[in-house]
Each structure stands twice: as structure tokens, then as C-alpha cells.
Short mmCIF file of N, CA and C in Angstrom, two decimals:
data_model
loop_
_atom_site.label_atom_id
_atom_site.label_comp_id
_atom_site.label_asym_id
_atom_site.label_seq_id
_atom_site.Cartn_x
_atom_site.Cartn_y
_atom_site.Cartn_z
N MET A 1 -119.20 4.88 154.85
CA MET A 1 -118.31 3.78 155.14
C MET A 1 -117.62 4.05 156.48
N THR A 2 -117.55 3.04 157.32
CA THR A 2 -116.96 3.20 158.63
C THR A 2 -115.48 2.82 158.61
N THR A 3 -114.83 3.09 159.73
CA THR A 3 -113.42 2.70 159.87
C THR A 3 -113.28 1.18 159.76
N ASP A 4 -114.27 0.45 160.29
CA ASP A 4 -114.23 -1.01 160.18
C ASP A 4 -114.31 -1.45 158.72
N ASP A 5 -115.15 -0.78 157.94
CA ASP A 5 -115.25 -1.11 156.51
C ASP A 5 -113.91 -0.86 155.81
N ALA A 6 -113.30 0.28 156.11
CA ALA A 6 -112.01 0.62 155.50
C ALA A 6 -110.95 -0.40 155.92
N ALA A 7 -110.96 -0.82 157.16
CA ALA A 7 -110.00 -1.82 157.64
C ALA A 7 -110.20 -3.15 156.92
N GLN A 8 -111.44 -3.52 156.68
CA GLN A 8 -111.73 -4.77 155.97
C GLN A 8 -111.24 -4.69 154.52
N VAL A 9 -111.48 -3.57 153.86
CA VAL A 9 -111.02 -3.39 152.48
C VAL A 9 -109.49 -3.42 152.44
N TRP A 10 -108.85 -2.75 153.39
CA TRP A 10 -107.39 -2.73 153.46
C TRP A 10 -106.86 -4.15 153.64
N ALA A 11 -107.46 -4.93 154.49
CA ALA A 11 -107.03 -6.32 154.69
C ALA A 11 -107.19 -7.14 153.41
N LEU A 12 -108.28 -6.92 152.70
CA LEU A 12 -108.49 -7.63 151.43
C LEU A 12 -107.43 -7.23 150.39
N MET A 13 -107.12 -5.93 150.34
CA MET A 13 -106.10 -5.47 149.39
C MET A 13 -104.74 -6.06 149.72
N ARG A 14 -104.35 -6.03 150.99
CA ARG A 14 -103.05 -6.59 151.40
C ARG A 14 -102.99 -8.08 151.08
N ASP A 15 -104.07 -8.80 151.37
CA ASP A 15 -104.12 -10.23 151.11
C ASP A 15 -103.98 -10.51 149.60
N PHE A 16 -104.69 -9.75 148.79
CA PHE A 16 -104.62 -9.96 147.34
C PHE A 16 -103.20 -9.74 146.83
N VAL A 17 -102.59 -8.63 147.23
CA VAL A 17 -101.23 -8.31 146.77
C VAL A 17 -100.25 -9.37 147.25
N GLU A 18 -100.37 -9.80 148.47
CA GLU A 18 -99.45 -10.82 149.01
C GLU A 18 -99.62 -12.16 148.29
N ARG A 19 -100.85 -12.57 148.08
CA ARG A 19 -101.09 -13.86 147.41
C ARG A 19 -100.65 -13.86 145.96
N HIS A 20 -100.63 -12.69 145.34
CA HIS A 20 -100.28 -12.60 143.92
C HIS A 20 -98.92 -11.92 143.70
N SER A 21 -98.11 -11.91 144.73
CA SER A 21 -96.78 -11.31 144.63
C SER A 21 -95.95 -12.06 143.58
N PRO A 22 -95.16 -11.34 142.79
CA PRO A 22 -94.32 -12.01 141.79
C PRO A 22 -93.06 -12.64 142.37
N ARG A 23 -92.88 -12.58 143.69
CA ARG A 23 -91.64 -13.09 144.31
C ARG A 23 -91.32 -14.52 143.92
N HIS A 24 -92.31 -15.40 143.99
CA HIS A 24 -92.07 -16.81 143.68
C HIS A 24 -91.62 -16.98 142.23
N ARG A 25 -92.29 -16.30 141.31
CA ARG A 25 -91.92 -16.40 139.90
C ARG A 25 -90.57 -15.77 139.64
N LEU A 26 -90.26 -14.66 140.32
CA LEU A 26 -88.94 -14.05 140.19
C LEU A 26 -87.85 -15.01 140.68
N ARG A 27 -88.11 -15.65 141.81
CA ARG A 27 -87.15 -16.60 142.36
C ARG A 27 -86.92 -17.76 141.40
N GLN A 28 -87.98 -18.28 140.80
CA GLN A 28 -87.85 -19.38 139.83
C GLN A 28 -87.05 -18.94 138.61
N ALA A 29 -87.34 -17.75 138.11
CA ALA A 29 -86.72 -17.29 136.87
C ALA A 29 -85.29 -16.77 137.08
N LEU A 30 -85.05 -16.11 138.21
CA LEU A 30 -83.77 -15.43 138.41
C LEU A 30 -82.88 -16.09 139.45
N GLY A 31 -83.43 -17.02 140.20
CA GLY A 31 -82.65 -17.69 141.23
C GLY A 31 -82.78 -17.01 142.57
N ASP A 32 -82.51 -17.76 143.62
CA ASP A 32 -82.64 -17.24 144.98
C ASP A 32 -81.68 -16.08 145.26
N GLY A 33 -80.50 -16.12 144.65
CA GLY A 33 -79.51 -15.09 144.93
C GLY A 33 -79.99 -13.69 144.59
N LEU A 34 -80.77 -13.58 143.55
CA LEU A 34 -81.27 -12.26 143.15
C LEU A 34 -82.65 -11.97 143.72
N ALA A 35 -83.53 -12.94 143.66
CA ALA A 35 -84.92 -12.69 144.03
C ALA A 35 -85.14 -12.60 145.54
N LYS A 36 -84.19 -13.07 146.34
CA LYS A 36 -84.34 -12.94 147.79
C LYS A 36 -84.11 -11.49 148.17
N GLY A 37 -85.10 -10.88 148.69
CA GLY A 37 -84.98 -9.48 149.07
C GLY A 37 -85.35 -8.57 147.92
N ARG A 38 -86.28 -7.73 148.15
CA ARG A 38 -86.82 -6.85 147.12
C ARG A 38 -85.79 -5.82 146.65
N SER A 39 -84.89 -5.42 147.52
CA SER A 39 -83.95 -4.35 147.19
C SER A 39 -83.07 -4.69 146.00
N LYS A 40 -82.59 -5.93 145.92
CA LYS A 40 -81.72 -6.30 144.80
C LYS A 40 -82.45 -6.16 143.46
N VAL A 41 -83.68 -6.62 143.41
CA VAL A 41 -84.44 -6.52 142.17
C VAL A 41 -84.71 -5.05 141.85
N GLN A 42 -85.03 -4.24 142.85
CA GLN A 42 -85.28 -2.82 142.62
C GLN A 42 -84.03 -2.11 142.10
N VAL A 43 -82.87 -2.44 142.66
CA VAL A 43 -81.62 -1.83 142.18
C VAL A 43 -81.33 -2.31 140.77
N LEU A 44 -81.54 -3.60 140.51
CA LEU A 44 -81.34 -4.13 139.17
C LEU A 44 -82.21 -3.37 138.16
N LEU A 45 -83.48 -3.17 138.49
CA LEU A 45 -84.39 -2.44 137.60
C LEU A 45 -83.93 -0.99 137.42
N MET A 46 -83.45 -0.38 138.47
CA MET A 46 -82.94 0.98 138.38
C MET A 46 -81.74 1.04 137.43
N LEU A 47 -80.84 0.07 137.55
CA LEU A 47 -79.67 0.03 136.69
C LEU A 47 -80.05 -0.27 135.24
N GLY A 48 -81.22 -0.87 135.05
CA GLY A 48 -81.71 -1.11 133.71
C GLY A 48 -81.99 0.18 132.96
N GLU A 49 -82.15 1.28 133.69
CA GLU A 49 -82.38 2.59 133.09
C GLU A 49 -81.06 3.26 132.70
N GLY A 50 -79.94 2.73 133.20
CA GLY A 50 -78.63 3.29 132.89
C GLY A 50 -77.72 3.23 134.10
N PRO A 51 -76.44 3.52 133.91
CA PRO A 51 -75.48 3.47 135.02
C PRO A 51 -75.83 4.49 136.11
N HIS A 52 -75.52 4.13 137.34
CA HIS A 52 -75.75 5.01 138.49
C HIS A 52 -74.61 4.87 139.48
N SER A 53 -74.36 5.94 140.22
CA SER A 53 -73.36 5.88 141.28
C SER A 53 -73.97 5.18 142.50
N LEU A 54 -73.11 4.74 143.40
CA LEU A 54 -73.60 4.13 144.63
C LEU A 54 -74.43 5.12 145.43
N SER A 55 -74.02 6.38 145.42
CA SER A 55 -74.80 7.42 146.14
C SER A 55 -76.18 7.59 145.52
N ASP A 56 -76.23 7.60 144.18
CA ASP A 56 -77.53 7.71 143.50
C ASP A 56 -78.44 6.54 143.87
N ILE A 57 -77.86 5.34 143.90
CA ILE A 57 -78.63 4.14 144.23
C ILE A 57 -79.19 4.25 145.65
N ALA A 58 -78.31 4.62 146.58
CA ALA A 58 -78.74 4.74 147.99
C ALA A 58 -79.87 5.76 148.13
N GLU A 59 -79.71 6.90 147.49
CA GLU A 59 -80.72 7.96 147.60
C GLU A 59 -82.04 7.53 146.96
N ALA A 60 -81.97 6.98 145.75
CA ALA A 60 -83.21 6.60 145.04
C ALA A 60 -83.94 5.47 145.74
N GLN A 61 -83.21 4.55 146.32
CA GLN A 61 -83.83 3.40 146.99
C GLN A 61 -84.15 3.68 148.46
N ARG A 62 -83.74 4.85 148.93
CA ARG A 62 -83.94 5.24 150.33
C ARG A 62 -83.30 4.23 151.29
N ILE A 63 -82.05 3.91 150.97
CA ILE A 63 -81.26 3.01 151.82
C ILE A 63 -79.94 3.70 152.12
N ASP A 64 -79.23 3.23 153.15
CA ASP A 64 -77.95 3.87 153.45
C ASP A 64 -76.88 3.36 152.48
N LYS A 65 -75.78 4.11 152.38
CA LYS A 65 -74.73 3.79 151.41
C LYS A 65 -74.09 2.42 151.65
N PRO A 66 -73.85 2.03 152.91
CA PRO A 66 -73.27 0.69 153.11
C PRO A 66 -74.19 -0.43 152.59
N TYR A 67 -75.51 -0.26 152.74
CA TYR A 67 -76.44 -1.27 152.23
C TYR A 67 -76.45 -1.27 150.70
N ALA A 68 -76.38 -0.07 150.10
CA ALA A 68 -76.30 0.01 148.64
C ALA A 68 -75.04 -0.71 148.15
N THR A 69 -73.94 -0.50 148.86
CA THR A 69 -72.69 -1.17 148.50
C THR A 69 -72.83 -2.68 148.62
N ALA A 70 -73.49 -3.15 149.66
CA ALA A 70 -73.69 -4.60 149.85
C ALA A 70 -74.55 -5.18 148.73
N ILE A 71 -75.57 -4.47 148.32
CA ILE A 71 -76.43 -4.94 147.22
C ILE A 71 -75.62 -5.02 145.93
N VAL A 72 -74.86 -3.97 145.64
CA VAL A 72 -74.05 -3.97 144.42
C VAL A 72 -73.00 -5.08 144.48
N ASP A 73 -72.41 -5.31 145.67
CA ASP A 73 -71.47 -6.44 145.82
C ASP A 73 -72.14 -7.74 145.40
N GLN A 74 -73.37 -7.94 145.85
CA GLN A 74 -74.10 -9.17 145.52
C GLN A 74 -74.41 -9.25 144.02
N LEU A 75 -74.80 -8.12 143.43
CA LEU A 75 -75.07 -8.11 141.98
C LEU A 75 -73.79 -8.42 141.20
N GLU A 76 -72.67 -7.92 141.68
CA GLU A 76 -71.39 -8.23 141.03
C GLU A 76 -71.06 -9.71 141.16
N GLN A 77 -71.25 -10.27 142.35
CA GLN A 77 -70.97 -11.70 142.57
C GLN A 77 -71.84 -12.57 141.68
N LEU A 78 -73.04 -12.11 141.39
CA LEU A 78 -73.95 -12.86 140.51
C LEU A 78 -73.65 -12.62 139.03
N GLY A 79 -72.69 -11.76 138.75
CA GLY A 79 -72.32 -11.47 137.37
C GLY A 79 -73.30 -10.57 136.66
N LEU A 80 -74.08 -9.79 137.42
CA LEU A 80 -75.13 -8.95 136.83
C LEU A 80 -74.73 -7.49 136.69
N ALA A 81 -73.70 -7.08 137.41
CA ALA A 81 -73.28 -5.68 137.39
C ALA A 81 -71.77 -5.57 137.56
N THR A 82 -71.25 -4.45 137.12
CA THR A 82 -69.85 -4.13 137.33
C THR A 82 -69.77 -2.72 137.92
N ARG A 83 -68.67 -2.49 138.63
CA ARG A 83 -68.46 -1.19 139.27
C ARG A 83 -67.12 -0.66 138.78
N ALA A 84 -67.08 0.61 138.42
CA ALA A 84 -65.84 1.22 137.95
C ALA A 84 -65.79 2.67 138.41
N SER A 85 -64.60 3.23 138.38
CA SER A 85 -64.45 4.65 138.72
C SER A 85 -65.13 5.50 137.66
N ASP A 86 -65.74 6.57 138.11
CA ASP A 86 -66.37 7.53 137.21
C ASP A 86 -65.25 8.31 136.52
N PRO A 87 -65.24 8.32 135.18
CA PRO A 87 -64.17 9.04 134.49
C PRO A 87 -64.12 10.53 134.84
N GLY A 88 -65.26 11.11 135.19
CA GLY A 88 -65.32 12.53 135.55
C GLY A 88 -64.92 12.81 136.99
N ASP A 89 -64.99 11.80 137.84
CA ASP A 89 -64.66 11.96 139.26
C ASP A 89 -64.20 10.60 139.78
N ARG A 90 -62.90 10.37 139.77
CA ARG A 90 -62.35 9.05 140.09
C ARG A 90 -62.65 8.60 141.53
N ARG A 91 -63.10 9.51 142.40
CA ARG A 91 -63.46 9.12 143.76
C ARG A 91 -64.82 8.43 143.80
N ARG A 92 -65.58 8.62 142.76
CA ARG A 92 -66.95 8.12 142.68
C ARG A 92 -66.99 6.83 141.87
N LYS A 93 -67.79 5.87 142.32
CA LYS A 93 -67.96 4.61 141.60
C LYS A 93 -69.29 4.61 140.86
N VAL A 94 -69.25 4.10 139.63
CA VAL A 94 -70.45 4.00 138.81
C VAL A 94 -70.73 2.52 138.58
N VAL A 95 -71.99 2.15 138.74
CA VAL A 95 -72.41 0.75 138.58
C VAL A 95 -73.15 0.62 137.26
N THR A 96 -72.78 -0.41 136.49
CA THR A 96 -73.35 -0.67 135.18
C THR A 96 -73.75 -2.13 135.10
N LEU A 97 -74.82 -2.42 134.39
CA LEU A 97 -75.24 -3.80 134.20
C LEU A 97 -74.34 -4.51 133.18
N THR A 98 -74.15 -5.79 133.40
CA THR A 98 -73.51 -6.64 132.40
C THR A 98 -74.59 -7.11 131.43
N GLU A 99 -74.18 -7.86 130.42
CA GLU A 99 -75.17 -8.43 129.49
C GLU A 99 -76.15 -9.33 130.25
N ALA A 100 -75.63 -10.13 131.19
CA ALA A 100 -76.50 -10.99 132.00
C ALA A 100 -77.45 -10.16 132.84
N GLY A 101 -76.98 -9.01 133.34
CA GLY A 101 -77.84 -8.12 134.12
C GLY A 101 -78.95 -7.52 133.28
N ARG A 102 -78.61 -7.14 132.04
CA ARG A 102 -79.64 -6.59 131.14
C ARG A 102 -80.69 -7.65 130.82
N SER A 103 -80.26 -8.89 130.64
CA SER A 103 -81.21 -9.98 130.39
C SER A 103 -82.11 -10.21 131.61
N ALA A 104 -81.51 -10.14 132.80
CA ALA A 104 -82.29 -10.32 134.03
C ALA A 104 -83.33 -9.21 134.19
N VAL A 105 -82.99 -8.00 133.77
CA VAL A 105 -83.95 -6.88 133.84
C VAL A 105 -85.16 -7.17 132.96
N VAL A 106 -84.92 -7.67 131.75
CA VAL A 106 -86.02 -7.98 130.84
C VAL A 106 -86.94 -9.03 131.46
N VAL A 107 -86.35 -10.08 132.03
CA VAL A 107 -87.13 -11.14 132.66
C VAL A 107 -87.92 -10.59 133.85
N ALA A 108 -87.26 -9.81 134.70
CA ALA A 108 -87.93 -9.26 135.89
C ALA A 108 -89.08 -8.34 135.49
N ARG A 109 -88.86 -7.49 134.51
CA ARG A 109 -89.94 -6.58 134.08
C ARG A 109 -91.11 -7.36 133.51
N ASP A 110 -90.82 -8.39 132.71
CA ASP A 110 -91.91 -9.20 132.14
C ASP A 110 -92.74 -9.83 133.25
N ILE A 111 -92.07 -10.36 134.26
CA ILE A 111 -92.78 -11.02 135.37
C ILE A 111 -93.58 -10.00 136.17
N MET A 112 -92.96 -8.89 136.50
CA MET A 112 -93.62 -7.90 137.36
C MET A 112 -94.75 -7.16 136.63
N ASP A 113 -94.66 -7.05 135.31
CA ASP A 113 -95.70 -6.34 134.55
C ASP A 113 -96.90 -7.20 134.22
N GLU A 114 -96.79 -8.52 134.38
CA GLU A 114 -97.91 -9.39 134.04
C GLU A 114 -98.95 -9.37 135.17
N PRO A 115 -100.17 -8.96 134.86
CA PRO A 115 -101.18 -8.91 135.92
C PRO A 115 -101.57 -10.31 136.37
N PRO A 116 -101.93 -10.46 137.64
CA PRO A 116 -102.41 -11.76 138.12
C PRO A 116 -103.65 -12.18 137.33
N ALA A 117 -103.81 -13.47 137.15
CA ALA A 117 -104.96 -13.99 136.40
C ALA A 117 -106.28 -13.51 137.01
N ALA A 118 -106.33 -13.45 138.33
CA ALA A 118 -107.57 -13.02 139.00
C ALA A 118 -107.94 -11.60 138.59
N LEU A 119 -106.96 -10.75 138.40
CA LEU A 119 -107.23 -9.38 137.98
C LEU A 119 -107.62 -9.34 136.51
N ALA A 120 -106.92 -10.11 135.70
CA ALA A 120 -107.22 -10.16 134.26
C ALA A 120 -108.60 -10.75 133.99
N ASP A 121 -109.11 -11.54 134.94
CA ASP A 121 -110.42 -12.17 134.77
C ASP A 121 -111.59 -11.23 135.08
N LEU A 122 -111.32 -10.05 135.63
CA LEU A 122 -112.40 -9.11 135.91
C LEU A 122 -112.99 -8.59 134.61
N SER A 123 -114.25 -8.25 134.65
CA SER A 123 -114.91 -7.71 133.46
C SER A 123 -114.36 -6.30 133.19
N PRO A 124 -114.54 -5.82 131.96
CA PRO A 124 -114.09 -4.45 131.66
C PRO A 124 -114.69 -3.40 132.60
N SER A 125 -115.96 -3.54 132.94
CA SER A 125 -116.57 -2.55 133.84
C SER A 125 -115.99 -2.65 135.25
N GLU A 126 -115.70 -3.87 135.72
CA GLU A 126 -115.08 -4.03 137.04
C GLU A 126 -113.68 -3.42 137.05
N LEU A 127 -112.93 -3.64 135.97
CA LEU A 127 -111.58 -3.07 135.88
C LEU A 127 -111.64 -1.55 135.85
N THR A 128 -112.62 -1.00 135.15
CA THR A 128 -112.77 0.46 135.08
C THR A 128 -113.06 1.03 136.46
N ARG A 129 -113.97 0.40 137.21
CA ARG A 129 -114.30 0.87 138.56
C ARG A 129 -113.10 0.73 139.49
N LEU A 130 -112.39 -0.39 139.40
CA LEU A 130 -111.22 -0.59 140.25
C LEU A 130 -110.14 0.43 139.92
N ALA A 131 -109.89 0.66 138.64
CA ALA A 131 -108.90 1.65 138.22
C ALA A 131 -109.26 3.05 138.74
N ALA A 132 -110.52 3.38 138.68
CA ALA A 132 -110.96 4.70 139.17
C ALA A 132 -110.73 4.82 140.67
N ALA A 133 -111.09 3.79 141.43
CA ALA A 133 -110.90 3.83 142.88
C ALA A 133 -109.41 3.91 143.23
N LEU A 134 -108.57 3.10 142.55
CA LEU A 134 -107.14 3.12 142.84
C LEU A 134 -106.51 4.44 142.44
N SER A 135 -106.96 5.02 141.34
CA SER A 135 -106.46 6.33 140.91
C SER A 135 -106.78 7.39 141.95
N ARG A 136 -107.97 7.31 142.47
CA ARG A 136 -108.38 8.28 143.50
C ARG A 136 -107.52 8.11 144.76
N LEU A 137 -107.23 6.87 145.14
CA LEU A 137 -106.40 6.62 146.32
C LEU A 137 -104.96 7.11 146.08
N ARG A 138 -104.47 6.90 144.88
CA ARG A 138 -103.10 7.31 144.57
C ARG A 138 -102.95 8.83 144.57
N ALA A 139 -104.03 9.53 144.24
CA ALA A 139 -104.00 11.00 144.21
C ALA A 139 -103.92 11.60 145.61
N ASP A 140 -104.34 10.86 146.63
CA ASP A 140 -104.34 11.39 148.01
C ASP A 140 -102.96 11.45 148.59
#
């Protein structure tokens, strides 16, 4: 396989992922305020695992602390999260999901976990070959 072949496969993969992105469905289900920008959904999903400090959020999402604060501000404005002082260290803020935030996590996970119809339509042998190739790429 040549570099041109690899470039063609890469273009096909990018096109497939972009055309089947869950962004539109997330926006419909969760509203523009949350679904605009991937970071808010990623932080929401992270908070679905349990409370986190702003520093933890920034580090895990590989964003700076002011941006993490801005995302949490937006989640609070949407009624999806609350921020409070950490009882063990009052200088530190801990972010927790509200009931509405926990519901949004369930909806987001359901949308993001559903495979595109085009992928689900592949035969079992095609899916096996694709899984093997992707597993090999992920191992590199």
C-alpha cells in the first residue's frame, strides 16, 4: 500500500465519521446550549462518573483552568451542574451534576453509543475485518 492509498483511506474515514457525527442528534435532544462545542458534552459525561474539581476537569480534558471554569459556568446556567466548596479543602471547588444533568448524561450516552445505520448494515464478516483493522490501528 502506498502513501496515496493511505491518504485515500484516511480521507474516507474522516468523511464517514464527519457525516455520521452525533452532533446534530445531540443538538436536537439536548439543545444548542449544551451540544454546541464538544467540550461541554465531554465535561458533562465526565461528571456523569462522579463529582470532580475544576482542576481535575481541566487536566482530564486537556484544557486550561479558565476554559474549564467557563464550561462549568455554562453547565450551571443550563441547570445541569452545581459547584460547591470541597469539604476537605474549602479553597477547592467541586462540580456535581444536578438531576437534569444526570438525565442529560443518559441521553448523550444513548446517542453517542448508537452506531450509524451504515455501520450496523455491514455483514458480520465485514464488521469483524473492520474491528480487526481498527484494533490494530489503535494499538499503534
